[in-house]
Coordinates of C-alpha atoms and ligand atoms in Angstrom, one line a residue:
X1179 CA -3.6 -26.6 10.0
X1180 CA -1.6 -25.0 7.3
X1181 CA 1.7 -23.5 7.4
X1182 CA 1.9 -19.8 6.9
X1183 CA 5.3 -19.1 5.0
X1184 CA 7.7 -16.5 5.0
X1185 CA 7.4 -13.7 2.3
X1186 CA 10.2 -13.2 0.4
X1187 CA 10.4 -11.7 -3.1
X1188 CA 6.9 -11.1 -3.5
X1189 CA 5.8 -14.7 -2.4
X1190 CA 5.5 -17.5 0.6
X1191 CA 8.2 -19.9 1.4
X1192 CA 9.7 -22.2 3.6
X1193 CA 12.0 -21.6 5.8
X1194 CA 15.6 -23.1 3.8
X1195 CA 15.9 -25.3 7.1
X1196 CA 12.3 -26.4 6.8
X1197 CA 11.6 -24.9 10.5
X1198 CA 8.4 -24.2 11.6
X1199 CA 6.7 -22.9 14.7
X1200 CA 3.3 -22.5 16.1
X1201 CA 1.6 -19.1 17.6
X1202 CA -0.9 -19.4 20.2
X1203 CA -4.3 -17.4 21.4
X1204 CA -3.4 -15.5 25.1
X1205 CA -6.8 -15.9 26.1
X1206 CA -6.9 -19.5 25.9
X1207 CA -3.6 -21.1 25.4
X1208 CA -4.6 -22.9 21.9
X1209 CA -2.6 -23.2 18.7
X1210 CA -4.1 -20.9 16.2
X1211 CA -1.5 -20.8 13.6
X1212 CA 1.9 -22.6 12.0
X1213 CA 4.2 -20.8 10.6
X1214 CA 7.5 -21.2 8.7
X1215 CA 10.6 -20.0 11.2
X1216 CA 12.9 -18.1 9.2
X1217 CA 16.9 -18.6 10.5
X1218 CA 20.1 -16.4 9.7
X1219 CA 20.0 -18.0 5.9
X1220 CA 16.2 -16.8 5.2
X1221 CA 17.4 -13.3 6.6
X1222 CA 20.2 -13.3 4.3
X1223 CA 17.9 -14.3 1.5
X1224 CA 15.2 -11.5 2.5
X1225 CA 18.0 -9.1 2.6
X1226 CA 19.5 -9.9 -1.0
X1227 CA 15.9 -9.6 -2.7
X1228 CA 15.1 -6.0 -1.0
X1229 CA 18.5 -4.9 -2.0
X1230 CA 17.7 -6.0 -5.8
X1231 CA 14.4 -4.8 -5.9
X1232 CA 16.2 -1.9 -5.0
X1233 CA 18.8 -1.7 -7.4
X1234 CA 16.3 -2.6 -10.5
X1235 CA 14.8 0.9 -9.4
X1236 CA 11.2 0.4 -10.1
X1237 CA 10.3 1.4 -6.4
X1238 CA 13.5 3.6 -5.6
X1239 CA 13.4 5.8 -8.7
X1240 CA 9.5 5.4 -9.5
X1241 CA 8.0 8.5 -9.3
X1242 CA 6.9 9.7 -5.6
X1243 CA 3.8 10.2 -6.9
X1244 CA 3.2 6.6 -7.9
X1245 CA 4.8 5.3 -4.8
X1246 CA 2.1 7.5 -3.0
X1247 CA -0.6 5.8 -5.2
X1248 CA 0.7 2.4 -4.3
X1249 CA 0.7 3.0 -0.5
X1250 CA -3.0 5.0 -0.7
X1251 CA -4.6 1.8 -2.5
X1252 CA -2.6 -0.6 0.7
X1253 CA -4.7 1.6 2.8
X1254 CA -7.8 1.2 1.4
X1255 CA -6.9 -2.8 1.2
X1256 CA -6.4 -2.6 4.9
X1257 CA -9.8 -1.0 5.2
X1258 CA -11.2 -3.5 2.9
X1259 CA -10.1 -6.3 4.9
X1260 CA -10.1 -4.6 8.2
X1261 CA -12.4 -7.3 10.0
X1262 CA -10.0 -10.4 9.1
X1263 CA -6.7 -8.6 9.8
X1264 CA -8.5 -7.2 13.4
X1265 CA -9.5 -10.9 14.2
X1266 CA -6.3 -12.2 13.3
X1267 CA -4.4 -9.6 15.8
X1268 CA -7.0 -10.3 18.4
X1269 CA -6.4 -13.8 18.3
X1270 CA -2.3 -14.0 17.6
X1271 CA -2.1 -10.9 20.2
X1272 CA -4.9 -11.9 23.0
X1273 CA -6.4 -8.3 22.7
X1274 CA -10.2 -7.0 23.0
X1275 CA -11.4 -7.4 19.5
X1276 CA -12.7 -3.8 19.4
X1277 CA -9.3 -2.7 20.4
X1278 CA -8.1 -4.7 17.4
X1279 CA -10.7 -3.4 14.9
X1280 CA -9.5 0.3 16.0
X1281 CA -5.8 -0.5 15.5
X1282 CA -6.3 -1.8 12.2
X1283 CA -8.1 1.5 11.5
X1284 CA -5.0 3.2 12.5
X1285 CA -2.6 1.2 10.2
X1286 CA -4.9 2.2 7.2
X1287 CA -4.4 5.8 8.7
X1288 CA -0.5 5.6 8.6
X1289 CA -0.5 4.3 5.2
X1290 CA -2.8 6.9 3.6
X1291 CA -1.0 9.9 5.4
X1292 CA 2.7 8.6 4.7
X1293 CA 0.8 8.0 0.6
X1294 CA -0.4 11.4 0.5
X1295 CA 3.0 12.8 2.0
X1296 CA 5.2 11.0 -0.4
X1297 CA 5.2 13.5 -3.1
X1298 CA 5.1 17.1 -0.6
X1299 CA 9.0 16.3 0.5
X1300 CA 12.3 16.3 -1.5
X1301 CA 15.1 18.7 -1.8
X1302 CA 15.7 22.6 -1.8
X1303 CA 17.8 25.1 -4.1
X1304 CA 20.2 27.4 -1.3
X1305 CA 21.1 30.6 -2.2
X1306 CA 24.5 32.0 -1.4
X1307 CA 26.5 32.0 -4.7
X1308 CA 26.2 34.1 -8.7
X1309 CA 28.3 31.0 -10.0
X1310 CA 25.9 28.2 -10.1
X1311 CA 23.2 26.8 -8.4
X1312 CA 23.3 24.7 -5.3
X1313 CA 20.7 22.1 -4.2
X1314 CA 20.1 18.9 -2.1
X1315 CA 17.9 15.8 -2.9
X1316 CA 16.4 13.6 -0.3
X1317 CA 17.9 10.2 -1.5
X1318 CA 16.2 6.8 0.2
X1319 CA 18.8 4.8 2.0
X1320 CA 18.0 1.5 0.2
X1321 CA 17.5 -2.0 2.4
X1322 CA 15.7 -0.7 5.8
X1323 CA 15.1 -3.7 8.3
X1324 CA 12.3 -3.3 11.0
X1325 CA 11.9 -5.2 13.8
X1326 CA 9.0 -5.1 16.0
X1327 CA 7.8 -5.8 19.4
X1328 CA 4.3 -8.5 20.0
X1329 CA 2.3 -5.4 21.7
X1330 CA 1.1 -3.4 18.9
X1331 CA 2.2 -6.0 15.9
X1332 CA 1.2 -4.5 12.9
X1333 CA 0.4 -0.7 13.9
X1334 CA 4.1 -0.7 14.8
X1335 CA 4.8 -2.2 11.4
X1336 CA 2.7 0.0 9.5
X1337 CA 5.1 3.0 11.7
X1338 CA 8.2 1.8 10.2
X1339 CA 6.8 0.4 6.6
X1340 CA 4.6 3.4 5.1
X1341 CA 7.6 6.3 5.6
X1342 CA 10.3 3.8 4.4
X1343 CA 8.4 3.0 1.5
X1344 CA 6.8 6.2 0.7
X1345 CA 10.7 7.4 0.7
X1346 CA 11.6 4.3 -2.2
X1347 CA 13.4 2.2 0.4
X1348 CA 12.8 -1.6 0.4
X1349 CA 11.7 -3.6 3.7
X1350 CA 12.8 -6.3 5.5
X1351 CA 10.5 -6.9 8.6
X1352 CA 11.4 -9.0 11.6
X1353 CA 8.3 -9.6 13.9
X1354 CA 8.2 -10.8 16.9
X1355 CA 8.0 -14.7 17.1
X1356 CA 4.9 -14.7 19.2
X1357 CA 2.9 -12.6 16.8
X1358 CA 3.7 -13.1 13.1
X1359 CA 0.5 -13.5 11.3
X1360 CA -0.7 -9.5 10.7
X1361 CA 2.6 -8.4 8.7
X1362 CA 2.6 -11.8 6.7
X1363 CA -1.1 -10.9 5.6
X1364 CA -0.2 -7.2 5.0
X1365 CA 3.2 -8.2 2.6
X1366 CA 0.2 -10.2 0.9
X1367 CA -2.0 -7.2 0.7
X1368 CA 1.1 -4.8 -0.4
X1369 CA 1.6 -6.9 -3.7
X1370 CA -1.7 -6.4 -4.4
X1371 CA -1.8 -3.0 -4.2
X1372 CA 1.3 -2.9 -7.0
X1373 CA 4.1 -2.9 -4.9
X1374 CA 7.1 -4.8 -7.2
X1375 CA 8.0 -7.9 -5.5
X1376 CA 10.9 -8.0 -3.1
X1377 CA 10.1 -4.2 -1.8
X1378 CA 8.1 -5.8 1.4
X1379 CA 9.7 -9.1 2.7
X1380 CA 8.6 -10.7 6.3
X1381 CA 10.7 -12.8 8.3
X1382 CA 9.3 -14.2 11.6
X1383 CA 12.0 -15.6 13.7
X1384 CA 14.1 -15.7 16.8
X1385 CA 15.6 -12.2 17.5
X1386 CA 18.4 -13.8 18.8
X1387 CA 19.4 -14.9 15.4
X1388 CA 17.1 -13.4 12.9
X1389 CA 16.7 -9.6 14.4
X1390 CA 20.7 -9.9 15.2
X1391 CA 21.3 -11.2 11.4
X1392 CA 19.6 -8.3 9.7
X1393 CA 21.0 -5.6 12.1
X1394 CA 24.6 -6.9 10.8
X1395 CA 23.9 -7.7 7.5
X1396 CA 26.2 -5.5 5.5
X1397 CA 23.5 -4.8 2.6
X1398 CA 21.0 -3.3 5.9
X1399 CA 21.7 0.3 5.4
X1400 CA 18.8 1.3 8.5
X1401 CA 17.5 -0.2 11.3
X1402 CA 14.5 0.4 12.7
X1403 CA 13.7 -0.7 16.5
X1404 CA 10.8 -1.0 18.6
X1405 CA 11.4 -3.3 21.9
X1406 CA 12.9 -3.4 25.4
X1407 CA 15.9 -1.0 26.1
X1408 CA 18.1 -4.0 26.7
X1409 CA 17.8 -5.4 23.8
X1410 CA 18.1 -2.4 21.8
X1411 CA 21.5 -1.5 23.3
X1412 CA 22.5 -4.7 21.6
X1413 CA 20.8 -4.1 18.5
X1414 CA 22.5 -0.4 18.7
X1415 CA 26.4 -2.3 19.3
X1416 CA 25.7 -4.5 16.6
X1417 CA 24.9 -1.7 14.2
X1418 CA 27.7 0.5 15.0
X1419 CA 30.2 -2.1 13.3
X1420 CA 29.1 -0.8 9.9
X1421 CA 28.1 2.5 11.0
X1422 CA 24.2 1.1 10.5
X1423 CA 21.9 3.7 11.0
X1424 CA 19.3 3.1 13.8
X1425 CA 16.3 4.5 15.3
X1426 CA 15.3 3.1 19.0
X1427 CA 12.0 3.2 20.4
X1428 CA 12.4 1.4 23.4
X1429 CA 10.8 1.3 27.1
X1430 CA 8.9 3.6 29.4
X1431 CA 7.9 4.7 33.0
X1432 CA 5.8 7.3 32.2
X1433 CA 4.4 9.6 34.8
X1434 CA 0.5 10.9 34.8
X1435 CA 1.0 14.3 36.6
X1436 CA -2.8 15.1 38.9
X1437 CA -3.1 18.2 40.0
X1438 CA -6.0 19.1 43.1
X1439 CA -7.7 21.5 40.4
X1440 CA -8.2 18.8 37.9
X1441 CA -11.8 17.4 36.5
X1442 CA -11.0 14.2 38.7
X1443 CA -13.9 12.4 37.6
X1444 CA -12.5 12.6 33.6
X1445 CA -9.1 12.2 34.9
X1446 CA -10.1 8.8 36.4
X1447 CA -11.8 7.5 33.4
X1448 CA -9.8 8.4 31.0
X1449 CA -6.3 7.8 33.2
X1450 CA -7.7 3.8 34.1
X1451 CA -7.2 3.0 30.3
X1452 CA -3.5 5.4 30.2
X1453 CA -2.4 2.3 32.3
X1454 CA -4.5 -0.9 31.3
X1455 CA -5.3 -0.7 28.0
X1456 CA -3.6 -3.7 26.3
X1457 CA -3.2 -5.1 29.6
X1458 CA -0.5 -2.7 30.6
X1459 CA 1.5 -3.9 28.0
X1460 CA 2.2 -0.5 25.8
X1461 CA 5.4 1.3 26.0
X1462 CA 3.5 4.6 26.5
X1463 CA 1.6 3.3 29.8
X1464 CA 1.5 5.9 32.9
X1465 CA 2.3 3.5 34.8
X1466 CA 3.4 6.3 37.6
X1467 CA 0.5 7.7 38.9
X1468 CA 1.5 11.0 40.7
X1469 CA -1.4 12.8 42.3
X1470 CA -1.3 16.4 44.5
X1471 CA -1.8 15.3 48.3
X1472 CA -4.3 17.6 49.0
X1473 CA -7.1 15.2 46.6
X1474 CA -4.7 11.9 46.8
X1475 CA -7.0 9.7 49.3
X1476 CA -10.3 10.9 47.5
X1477 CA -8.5 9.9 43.9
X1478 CA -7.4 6.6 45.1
X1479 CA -10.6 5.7 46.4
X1480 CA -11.9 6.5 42.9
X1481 CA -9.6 5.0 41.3
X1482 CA -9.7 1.9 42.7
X1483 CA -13.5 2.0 42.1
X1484 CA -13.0 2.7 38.3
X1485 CA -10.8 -0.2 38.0
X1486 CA -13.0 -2.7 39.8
X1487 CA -15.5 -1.7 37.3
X1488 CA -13.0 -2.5 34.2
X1489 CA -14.2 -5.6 32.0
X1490 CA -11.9 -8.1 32.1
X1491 CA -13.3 -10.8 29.6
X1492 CA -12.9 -12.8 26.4
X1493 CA -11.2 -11.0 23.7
X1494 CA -14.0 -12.1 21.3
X1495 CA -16.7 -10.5 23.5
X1496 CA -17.2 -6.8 22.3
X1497 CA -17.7 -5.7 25.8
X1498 CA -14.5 -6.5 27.1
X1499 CA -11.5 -3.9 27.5
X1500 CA -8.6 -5.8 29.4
X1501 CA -7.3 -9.2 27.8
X1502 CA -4.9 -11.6 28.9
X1503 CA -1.1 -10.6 28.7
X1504 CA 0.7 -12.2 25.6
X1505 CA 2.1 -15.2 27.5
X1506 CA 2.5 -17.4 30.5
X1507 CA 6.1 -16.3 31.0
X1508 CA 5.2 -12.1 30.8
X1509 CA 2.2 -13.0 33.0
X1510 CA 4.8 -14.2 35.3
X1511 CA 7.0 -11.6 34.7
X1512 CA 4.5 -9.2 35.9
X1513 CA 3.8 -11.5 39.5
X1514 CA 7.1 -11.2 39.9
X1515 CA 7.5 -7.5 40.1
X1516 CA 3.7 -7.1 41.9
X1517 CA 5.8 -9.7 44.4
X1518 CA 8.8 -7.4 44.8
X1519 CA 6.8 -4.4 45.5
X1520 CA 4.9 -5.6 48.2
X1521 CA 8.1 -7.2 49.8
X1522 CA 10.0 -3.4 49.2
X1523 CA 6.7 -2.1 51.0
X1524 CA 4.0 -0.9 49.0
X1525 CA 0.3 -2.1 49.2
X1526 CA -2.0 -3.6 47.0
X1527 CA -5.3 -2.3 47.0
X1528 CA -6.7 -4.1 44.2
X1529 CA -6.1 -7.1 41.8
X1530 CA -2.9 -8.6 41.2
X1531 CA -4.7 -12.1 41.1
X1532 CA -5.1 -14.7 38.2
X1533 CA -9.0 -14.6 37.6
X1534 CA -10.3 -18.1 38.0
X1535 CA -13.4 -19.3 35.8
X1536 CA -13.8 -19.1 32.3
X1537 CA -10.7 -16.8 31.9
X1538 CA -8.8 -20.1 34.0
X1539 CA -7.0 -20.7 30.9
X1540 CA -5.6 -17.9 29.5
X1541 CA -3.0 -15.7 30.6
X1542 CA -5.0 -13.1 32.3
X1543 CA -4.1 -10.9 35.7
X1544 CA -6.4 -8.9 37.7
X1545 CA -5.5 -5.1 37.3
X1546 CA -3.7 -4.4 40.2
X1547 CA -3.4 -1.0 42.0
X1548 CA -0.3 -0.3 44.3
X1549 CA -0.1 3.0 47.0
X1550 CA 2.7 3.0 49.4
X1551 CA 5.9 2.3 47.1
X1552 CA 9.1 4.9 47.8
X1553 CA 9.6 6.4 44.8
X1554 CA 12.8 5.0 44.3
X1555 CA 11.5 1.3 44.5
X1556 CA 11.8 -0.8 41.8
X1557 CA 8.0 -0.9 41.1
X1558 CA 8.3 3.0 40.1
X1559 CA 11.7 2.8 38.7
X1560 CA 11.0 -0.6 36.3
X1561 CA 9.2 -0.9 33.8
X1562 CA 6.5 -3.9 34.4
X1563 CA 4.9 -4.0 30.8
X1564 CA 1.5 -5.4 32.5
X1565 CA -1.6 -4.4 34.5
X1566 CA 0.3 -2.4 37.6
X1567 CA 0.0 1.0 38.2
X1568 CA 2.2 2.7 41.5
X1569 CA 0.3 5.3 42.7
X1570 CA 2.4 8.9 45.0
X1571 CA 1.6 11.6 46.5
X1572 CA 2.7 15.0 45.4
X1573 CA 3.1 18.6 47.6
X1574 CA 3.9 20.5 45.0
X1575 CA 4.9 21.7 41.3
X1576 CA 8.3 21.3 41.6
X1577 CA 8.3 17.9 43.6
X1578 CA 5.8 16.9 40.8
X1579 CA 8.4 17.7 37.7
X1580 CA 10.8 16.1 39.7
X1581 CA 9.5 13.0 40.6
X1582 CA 8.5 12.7 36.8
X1583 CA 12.2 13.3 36.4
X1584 CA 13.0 11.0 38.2
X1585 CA 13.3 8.3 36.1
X1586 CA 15.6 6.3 33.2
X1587 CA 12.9 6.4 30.7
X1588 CA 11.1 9.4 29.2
X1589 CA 8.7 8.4 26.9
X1590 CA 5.5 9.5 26.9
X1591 CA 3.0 11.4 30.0
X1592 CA -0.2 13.3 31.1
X1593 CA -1.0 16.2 32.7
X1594 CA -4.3 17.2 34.7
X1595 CA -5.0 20.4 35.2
X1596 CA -7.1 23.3 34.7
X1597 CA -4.6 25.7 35.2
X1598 CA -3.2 26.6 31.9
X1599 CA 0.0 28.1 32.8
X1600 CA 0.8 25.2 35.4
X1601 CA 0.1 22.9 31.8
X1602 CA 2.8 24.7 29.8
X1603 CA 5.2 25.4 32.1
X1604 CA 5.4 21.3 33.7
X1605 CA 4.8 20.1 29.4
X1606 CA 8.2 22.2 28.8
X1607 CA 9.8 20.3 31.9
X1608 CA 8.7 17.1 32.1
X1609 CA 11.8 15.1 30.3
X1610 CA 9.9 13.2 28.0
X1611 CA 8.6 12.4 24.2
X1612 CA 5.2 13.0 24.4
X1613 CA 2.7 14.9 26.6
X1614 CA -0.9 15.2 26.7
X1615 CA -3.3 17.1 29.0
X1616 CA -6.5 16.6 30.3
X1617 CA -6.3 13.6 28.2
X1618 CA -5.0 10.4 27.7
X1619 CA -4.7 10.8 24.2
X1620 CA -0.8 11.7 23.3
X1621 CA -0.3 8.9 20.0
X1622 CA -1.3 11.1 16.5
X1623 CA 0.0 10.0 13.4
X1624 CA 0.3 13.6 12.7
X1625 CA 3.0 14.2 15.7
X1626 CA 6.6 12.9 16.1
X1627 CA 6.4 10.0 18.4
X1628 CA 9.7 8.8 20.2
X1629 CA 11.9 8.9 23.5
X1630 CA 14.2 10.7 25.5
X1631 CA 16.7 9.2 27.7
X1632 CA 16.7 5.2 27.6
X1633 CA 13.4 5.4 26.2
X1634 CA 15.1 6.0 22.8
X1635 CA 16.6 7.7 19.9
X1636 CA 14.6 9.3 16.7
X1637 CA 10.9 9.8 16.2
X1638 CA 8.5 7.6 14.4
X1639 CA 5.0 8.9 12.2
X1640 CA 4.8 12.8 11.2
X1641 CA 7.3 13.7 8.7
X1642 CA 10.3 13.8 10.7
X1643 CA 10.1 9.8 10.3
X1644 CA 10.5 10.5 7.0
X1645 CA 14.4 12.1 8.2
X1646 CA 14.9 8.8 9.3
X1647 CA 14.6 6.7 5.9
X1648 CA 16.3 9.5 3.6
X1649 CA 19.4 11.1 3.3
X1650 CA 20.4 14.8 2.4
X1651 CA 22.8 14.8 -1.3
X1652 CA 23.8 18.0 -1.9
X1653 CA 25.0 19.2 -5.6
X1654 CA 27.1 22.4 -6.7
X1655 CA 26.4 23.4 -10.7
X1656 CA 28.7 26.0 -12.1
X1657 CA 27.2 27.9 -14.3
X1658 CA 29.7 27.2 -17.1
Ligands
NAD390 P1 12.1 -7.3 22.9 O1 13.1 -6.2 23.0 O2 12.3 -8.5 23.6 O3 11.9 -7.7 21.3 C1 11.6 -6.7 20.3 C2 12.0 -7.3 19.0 O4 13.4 -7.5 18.9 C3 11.4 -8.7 18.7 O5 11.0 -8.8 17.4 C4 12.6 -9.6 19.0 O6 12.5 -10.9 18.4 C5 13.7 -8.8 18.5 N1 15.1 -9.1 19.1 C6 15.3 -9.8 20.2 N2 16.7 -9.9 20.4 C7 17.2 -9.3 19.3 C8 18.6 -9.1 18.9 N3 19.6 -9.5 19.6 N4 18.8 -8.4 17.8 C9 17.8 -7.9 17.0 N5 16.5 -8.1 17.4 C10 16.2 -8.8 18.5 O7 10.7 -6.6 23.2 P2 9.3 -7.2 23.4 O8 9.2 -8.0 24.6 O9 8.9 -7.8 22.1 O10 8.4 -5.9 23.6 C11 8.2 -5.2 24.8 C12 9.2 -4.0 24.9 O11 9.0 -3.2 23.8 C13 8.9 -3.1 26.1 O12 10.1 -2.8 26.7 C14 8.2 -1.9 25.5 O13 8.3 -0.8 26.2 C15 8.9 -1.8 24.2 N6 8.1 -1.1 23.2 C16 8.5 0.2 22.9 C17 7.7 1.0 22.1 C18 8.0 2.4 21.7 O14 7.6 2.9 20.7 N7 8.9 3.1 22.5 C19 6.5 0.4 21.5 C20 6.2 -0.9 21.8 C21 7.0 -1.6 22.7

């Protein structure tokens, strides 16, 4: 098996301490890849060789329409190789291959739209004085270190690569340790698309020590987040020594608002994957079902039915829409908080079990589907980040926005009704990122996507990210 190596300055290495570890398949606990572990002196070197490539100015100071050229022909590599990068998430991530072939439709996406927006931002002139002339240019920052969760690997790269680079920053990504192989691949593909070498390095380590390097090296001038909200309160401590900047996309709890008006039928379908998809395991997951008691026993009984009927399978196997959780220790992670739930009160009407069978040896769990739970029990308080959904009753509008409320996290949500006016008025109070209704669908690469509360700070894809990976110079000219 060979060893995939770091990628630093434009090309593979060793780790300097010769470290290596291996990544394995969710579904069936094999080794499908080695890979070179970087440490703090790797970091270090990734960091030095963005900040040159930096400094020599052929990416900063290139022309933002060639940087856009660059990042457009990265998308159509992506596209090219869609197939091999999809099976290699599918297999280093444990997800439903067509699930993978989408999200490596969506990373082409965020490249082409952050390629075509390169060259449509910059500064402005401001009126106000007869003596000279007054503008600003959007500068990039210069070394911008990304470091990114194991549930979406390399769509949540492609977030926090494409508007860095389209800006002329240079990259250092951190992924996470159990799921390396996509950004390795992509830093491959970037060369190839032109991009000068040490503008995209990726260093696969412990977060402990590599994540925790790059947020306090001094030549890091921007951090870029995605994980739990424990560790990035750490991450955000560490930065604040040198007045790092940092953008935070961190946990959730969202809520999926029913109202008795609602098409319950669509709301089913569509609400079963707002909680399982990925195996519960995305940040955006309504994992709070809250439904108006006037329909709640004929939803639940729905419900349920729906997710009985959800294939859980091989994530080779086209057909099959809930994989395995990413490892045995989330797996048991997720027991552990189905176990304190039903000790705190609540039921379980469905799933919660490991499936036995062909599925014996990978990491899967049943979905599971809770009613009963206080809504100030840990099971609707915490966020699982697996295949649990907690599902309350509602009397109300304003008991609805509250219990919503109610809640560290505000991340992202759903609404159901066919009540327009109910729609705007709970969207505009309903603390939280994102909102959809009548749909699951709140994630467009168009449309600022980020937290309130613990759930974060800043806003990823549309061009506010691009606010993120520039700063505002402004410049006075006197006339004479
Ligand atoms: P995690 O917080 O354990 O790790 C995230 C990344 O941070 C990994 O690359 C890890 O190696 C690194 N890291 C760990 N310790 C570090 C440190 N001290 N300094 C710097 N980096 C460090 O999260 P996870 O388990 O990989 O992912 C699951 C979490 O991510 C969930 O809480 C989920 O809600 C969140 N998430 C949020 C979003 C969002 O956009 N809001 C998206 C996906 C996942």
């Amino acid at each position: 098996m060979r060893t995939e190596g770091l990628y630093i300055d434009g090309s593979r290495t060793e780790a300097a301490d010769g470290a290596t570890a291996s990544t394995h398949d969710p579904s069936t606990g094999e080794v499908i890849a080695r890979f070179a572990q970087a440490g703090t002196a790797d970091a270090d070197r990734a960091v030095r060789a963005a900040d040159r490539a930096f400094r020599t100015g052929d990416w900063s100071r290139a022309s933002a329409r060639e940087r856009g050229q660059v990042l457009h022909r990265l998308s159509q590599l992506v596209r090219v190789h869609t197939e091999e990068l999809a099976q290699l998430e599918a297999r280093d991530a444990g997800k439903p291959i067509a699930a993978a072939r989408g999200e490596m439709g969506s990373v082409a996406t965020t490249f082409a739209y952050y390629a075509g927006a390169a060259d449509k931002v910059g500064g402005q002139t401001l009126p106000g004085h007869a003596d000279g002339t007054l503008l600003t240019f959007r500068e990039p920052l210069g070394v911008c270190a990304a470091i990114v969760p194991w549930n979406f690997p390399l769509v949540i790269t492609a977030w926090k690569v494409a508007p860095a680079l389209a800006m002329g920053n240079t990259v250092v990504v951190k992924p996470a340790e159990l799921t390396p192989l996509t950004a390795l691949r992509l830093a491959e593909l970037a060369t190839e698309a032109g991009l000068p070498d040490g503008v995209l390095n990726v260093v696969p380590g412990p977060g402990s020590k590599v994540g925790d390097a790059l947020v306090r090296h001094p030549l890091v001038r921007k951090v870029s987040f995605t994980g739990s909200t424990e560790v990035g309160t750490r991450v955000m401590q560490a930065a604040a020594e040198d007045i790092t900047r940092v953008s935070l996309e961190l946990g959730g709890k969202s809520a999926n608002l029913v109202f008795a008006d609602a098409d319950l039928e669509a709301c089913v379908d569509s609400s079963v994957f707002s909680v399982f998809d990925n195996a519960g395991q995305d940040c955006c997951a309504r994992s709070r079902m809250l439904i108006e008691r006037d329909v709640f026993d004929e939803f639940v009984e729905r419900f349920v039915d729906r997710v009985e009927r959800l294939r859980v399978g091989p994530t080779g196997d086209e057909a099959t829409e809930i994989g395995p959780l990413i490892s045995p220790g989330q797996r048991e992670s997720v027991e552990a908080h189905l176990q304190g739930a039903l000790e705190d009160g609540a039921r379980c009407l469905t799933g919660g079990q490991r499936p036995d069978g062909p599925l014996a040896d990978g990491n899967y769990l049943v979905p599971a589907v809770l009613v009963g739970a206080e809504p100030a029990a840990r099971i609707v308080q915490e966020e699982v980040f697996g295949p649990v959904v907690a599902l309350l009753p509602f009397d109300d509008e304003p008991e609805a926005v509250a219990l919503a409320n109610d809640s560290v996290y505000g991340l992202s949500g759903s609404i159901w009704t066919r009540d327009v006016g109910r729609a705007l008025r709970v969207a505009r109070h309903v603390e939280t990122g994102m909102l959809s209704v009548n749909t699951s669908s709140s994630v467009h690469i168009e449309a600022p996507f980020g937290g309130m509360k613990q759930s974060g700070i800043g806003r990823e894809q549309g061009l506010p990210a691009l606010d993120h990976y520039s700063e505002l110079k402004s410049v006075f000219i006197a006339n004479d």
